[in-house]
Amino acid sequence: FKIKNEGVKSLIIRKISSPCSCIQIQNLSGREIKSGEELVFTAILDGKGRERGNVTKSFYMYVNDPKNSILQFSVKASFR
């Protein structure tokens, strides 16, 4: 995933959470993204025990933006 700070102030990641333990995300809490900078990070969907088919799981990034404080990301996969 890639996130770009298009604001004027630094964007601070407060926490990342997922309602599903099947998504593994690196710990980015406290990370600062300065104005104009980008952050690239990885989220991994663990397919152990999953049945065949398409799956979409979401996770959330909480940031210091007063207008958009919760960013939602989705991981899509097809298990065969």
JSON list of C-alpha atoms in Angstrom, two decimals:
[
{"chain": "A", "resi": 1, "resn": "PHE", "atom": "CA", "xyz": [0.00, 0.00, 0.00]},
{"chain": "A", "resi": 2, "resn": "LYS", "atom": "CA", "xyz": [1.06, 3.59, -0.53]},
{"chain": "A", "resi": 3, "resn": "ILE", "atom": "CA", "xyz": [-0.18, 6.64, 1.33]},
{"chain": "A", "resi": 4, "resn": "LYS", "atom": "CA", "xyz": [0.79, 10.21, 0.45]},
{"chain": "A", "resi": 5, "resn": "ASN", "atom": "CA", "xyz": [0.44, 13.20, 2.74]},
{"chain": "A", "resi": 6, "resn": "GLU", "atom": "CA", "xyz": [-1.09, 15.91, 0.56]},
{"chain": "A", "resi": 7, "resn": "GLY", "atom": "CA", "xyz": [-1.76, 18.17, 3.54]},
{"chain": "A", "resi": 8, "resn": "VAL", "atom": "CA", "xyz": [0.29, 21.07, 4.84]},
{"chain": "A", "resi": 9, "resn": "LYS", "atom": "CA", "xyz": [1.10, 19.57, 8.25]},
{"chain": "A", "resi": 10, "resn": "SER", "atom": "CA", "xyz": [2.73, 16.27, 9.15]},
{"chain": "A", "resi": 11, "resn": "LEU", "atom": "CA", "xyz": [0.46, 13.24, 9.30]},
{"chain": "A", "resi": 12, "resn": "ILE", "atom": "CA", "xyz": [1.00, 11.12, 12.40]},
{"chain": "A", "resi": 13, "resn": "ILE", "atom": "CA", "xyz": [-0.15, 7.50, 12.48]},
{"chain": "A", "resi": 14, "resn": "ARG", "atom": "CA", "xyz": [-1.70, 6.89, 15.88]},
{"chain": "A", "resi": 15, "resn": "LYS", "atom": "CA", "xyz": [-2.45, 3.19, 15.42]},
{"chain": "A", "resi": 16, "resn": "ILE", "atom": "CA", "xyz": [-3.45, 0.53, 12.92]},
{"chain": "A", "resi": 17, "resn": "SER", "atom": "CA", "xyz": [-6.08, -2.05, 13.75]},
{"chain": "A", "resi": 18, "resn": "SER", "atom": "CA", "xyz": [-7.86, -4.91, 12.07]},
{"chain": "A", "resi": 19, "resn": "PRO", "atom": "CA", "xyz": [-10.97, -6.73, 13.24]},
{"chain": "A", "resi": 20, "resn": "CYS", "atom": "CA", "xyz": [-9.44, -9.90, 11.77]},
{"chain": "A", "resi": 21, "resn": "SER", "atom": "CA", "xyz": [-6.28, -11.50, 13.14]},
{"chain": "A", "resi": 22, "resn": "CYS", "atom": "CA", "xyz": [-5.71, -12.89, 9.63]},
{"chain": "A", "resi": 23, "resn": "ILE", "atom": "CA", "xyz": [-4.16, -9.59, 8.48]},
{"chain": "A", "resi": 24, "resn": "GLN", "atom": "CA", "xyz": [-0.57, -8.90, 9.45]},
{"chain": "A", "resi": 25, "resn": "ILE", "atom": "CA", "xyz": [0.54, -5.27, 9.24]},
{"chain": "A", "resi": 26, "resn": "GLN", "atom": "CA", "xyz": [3.86, -3.78, 10.27]},
{"chain": "A", "resi": 27, "resn": "ASN", "atom": "CA", "xyz": [3.71, -1.57, 13.35]},
{"chain": "A", "resi": 28, "resn": "LEU", "atom": "CA", "xyz": [3.54, 2.02, 12.10]},
{"chain": "A", "resi": 29, "resn": "SER", "atom": "CA", "xyz": [2.26, 3.65, 15.31]},
{"chain": "A", "resi": 30, "resn": "GLY", "atom": "CA", "xyz": [3.97, 6.98, 15.88]},
{"chain": "A", "resi": 31, "resn": "ARG", "atom": "CA", "xyz": [5.26, 7.19, 12.31]},
{"chain": "A", "resi": 32, "resn": "GLU", "atom": "CA", "xyz": [5.32, 10.70, 10.89]},
{"chain": "A", "resi": 33, "resn": "ILE", "atom": "CA", "xyz": [4.65, 11.41, 7.21]},
{"chain": "A", "resi": 34, "resn": "LYS", "atom": "CA", "xyz": [5.75, 14.94, 6.39]},
{"chain": "A", "resi": 35, "resn": "SER", "atom": "CA", "xyz": [3.88, 17.13, 3.91]},
{"chain": "A", "resi": 36, "resn": "GLY", "atom": "CA", "xyz": [4.43, 15.84, 0.36]},
{"chain": "A", "resi": 37, "resn": "GLU", "atom": "CA", "xyz": [6.03, 12.56, 1.51]},
{"chain": "A", "resi": 38, "resn": "GLU", "atom": "CA", "xyz": [4.81, 9.04, 0.82]},
{"chain": "A", "resi": 39, "resn": "LEU", "atom": "CA", "xyz": [4.85, 5.93, 2.96]},
{"chain": "A", "resi": 40, "resn": "VAL", "atom": "CA", "xyz": [4.83, 2.45, 1.46]},
{"chain": "A", "resi": 41, "resn": "PHE", "atom": "CA", "xyz": [3.81, -0.44, 3.71]},
{"chain": "A", "resi": 42, "resn": "THR", "atom": "CA", "xyz": [2.74, -4.06, 3.46]},
{"chain": "A", "resi": 43, "resn": "ALA", "atom": "CA", "xyz": [-0.29, -5.94, 4.73]},
{"chain": "A", "resi": 44, "resn": "ILE", "atom": "CA", "xyz": [-0.39, -9.73, 4.47]},
{"chain": "A", "resi": 45, "resn": "LEU", "atom": "CA", "xyz": [-3.57, -11.79, 4.47]},
{"chain": "A", "resi": 46, "resn": "ASP", "atom": "CA", "xyz": [-3.00, -15.22, 6.02]},
{"chain": "A", "resi": 47, "resn": "GLY", "atom": "CA", "xyz": [-4.94, -17.85, 4.06]},
{"chain": "A", "resi": 48, "resn": "LYS", "atom": "CA", "xyz": [-4.50, -20.73, 6.54]},
{"chain": "A", "resi": 49, "resn": "GLY", "atom": "CA", "xyz": [-7.78, -22.51, 7.14]},
{"chain": "A", "resi": 50, "resn": "ARG", "atom": "CA", "xyz": [-9.64, -20.50, 4.51]},
{"chain": "A", "resi": 51, "resn": "GLU", "atom": "CA", "xyz": [-12.04, -22.11, 2.11]},
{"chain": "A", "resi": 52, "resn": "ARG", "atom": "CA", "xyz": [-11.73, -21.55, -1.62]},
{"chain": "A", "resi": 53, "resn": "GLY", "atom": "CA", "xyz": [-13.10, -18.35, -3.02]},
{"chain": "A", "resi": 54, "resn": "ASN", "atom": "CA", "xyz": [-12.72, -14.59, -2.94]},
{"chain": "A", "resi": 55, "resn": "VAL", "atom": "CA", "xyz": [-12.08, -12.78, 0.31]},
{"chain": "A", "resi": 56, "resn": "THR", "atom": "CA", "xyz": [-12.00, -9.08, 1.20]},
{"chain": "A", "resi": 57, "resn": "LYS", "atom": "CA", "xyz": [-10.77, -7.96, 4.61]},
{"chain": "A", "resi": 58, "resn": "SER", "atom": "CA", "xyz": [-10.35, -4.42, 5.88]},
{"chain": "A", "resi": 59, "resn": "PHE", "atom": "CA", "xyz": [-8.02, -2.72, 8.34]},
{"chain": "A", "resi": 60, "resn": "TYR", "atom": "CA", "xyz": [-7.95, 0.82, 9.68]},
{"chain": "A", "resi": 61, "resn": "MET", "atom": "CA", "xyz": [-5.30, 3.48, 10.17]},
{"chain": "A", "resi": 62, "resn": "TYR", "atom": "CA", "xyz": [-5.99, 6.15, 12.80]},
{"chain": "A", "resi": 63, "resn": "VAL", "atom": "CA", "xyz": [-4.24, 9.45, 12.08]},
{"chain": "A", "resi": 64, "resn": "ASN", "atom": "CA", "xyz": [-4.14, 13.03, 13.38]},
{"chain": "A", "resi": 65, "resn": "ASP", "atom": "CA", "xyz": [-6.15, 14.53, 10.49]},
{"chain": "A", "resi": 66, "resn": "PRO", "atom": "CA", "xyz": [-9.22, 16.18, 12.11]},
{"chain": "A", "resi": 67, "resn": "LYS", "atom": "CA", "xyz": [-11.25, 15.91, 8.89]},
{"chain": "A", "resi": 68, "resn": "ASN", "atom": "CA", "xyz": [-10.37, 12.30, 8.08]},
{"chain": "A", "resi": 69, "resn": "SER", "atom": "CA", "xyz": [-9.02, 10.61, 11.21]},
{"chain": "A", "resi": 70, "resn": "ILE", "atom": "CA", "xyz": [-9.74, 7.00, 10.19]},
{"chain": "A", "resi": 71, "resn": "LEU", "atom": "CA", "xyz": [-8.42, 5.64, 6.90]},
{"chain": "A", "resi": 72, "resn": "GLN", "atom": "CA", "xyz": [-9.80, 2.32, 5.66]},
{"chain": "A", "resi": 73, "resn": "PHE", "atom": "CA", "xyz": [-7.77, -0.12, 3.57]},
{"chain": "A", "resi": 74, "resn": "SER", "atom": "CA", "xyz": [-8.92, -3.40, 2.04]},
{"chain": "A", "resi": 75, "resn": "VAL", "atom": "CA", "xyz": [-7.01, -6.56, 1.18]},
{"chain": "A", "resi": 76, "resn": "LYS", "atom": "CA", "xyz": [-8.54, -8.74, -1.54]},
{"chain": "A", "resi": 77, "resn": "ALA", "atom": "CA", "xyz": [-7.50, -12.30, -2.30]},
{"chain": "A", "resi": 78, "resn": "SER", "atom": "CA", "xyz": [-8.69, -15.34, -4.19]},
{"chain": "A", "resi": 79, "resn": "PHE", "atom": "CA", "xyz": [-7.98, -18.72, -2.58]},
{"chain": "A", "resi": 80, "resn": "ARG", "atom": "CA", "xyz": [-7.90, -21.81, -4.78]}
]
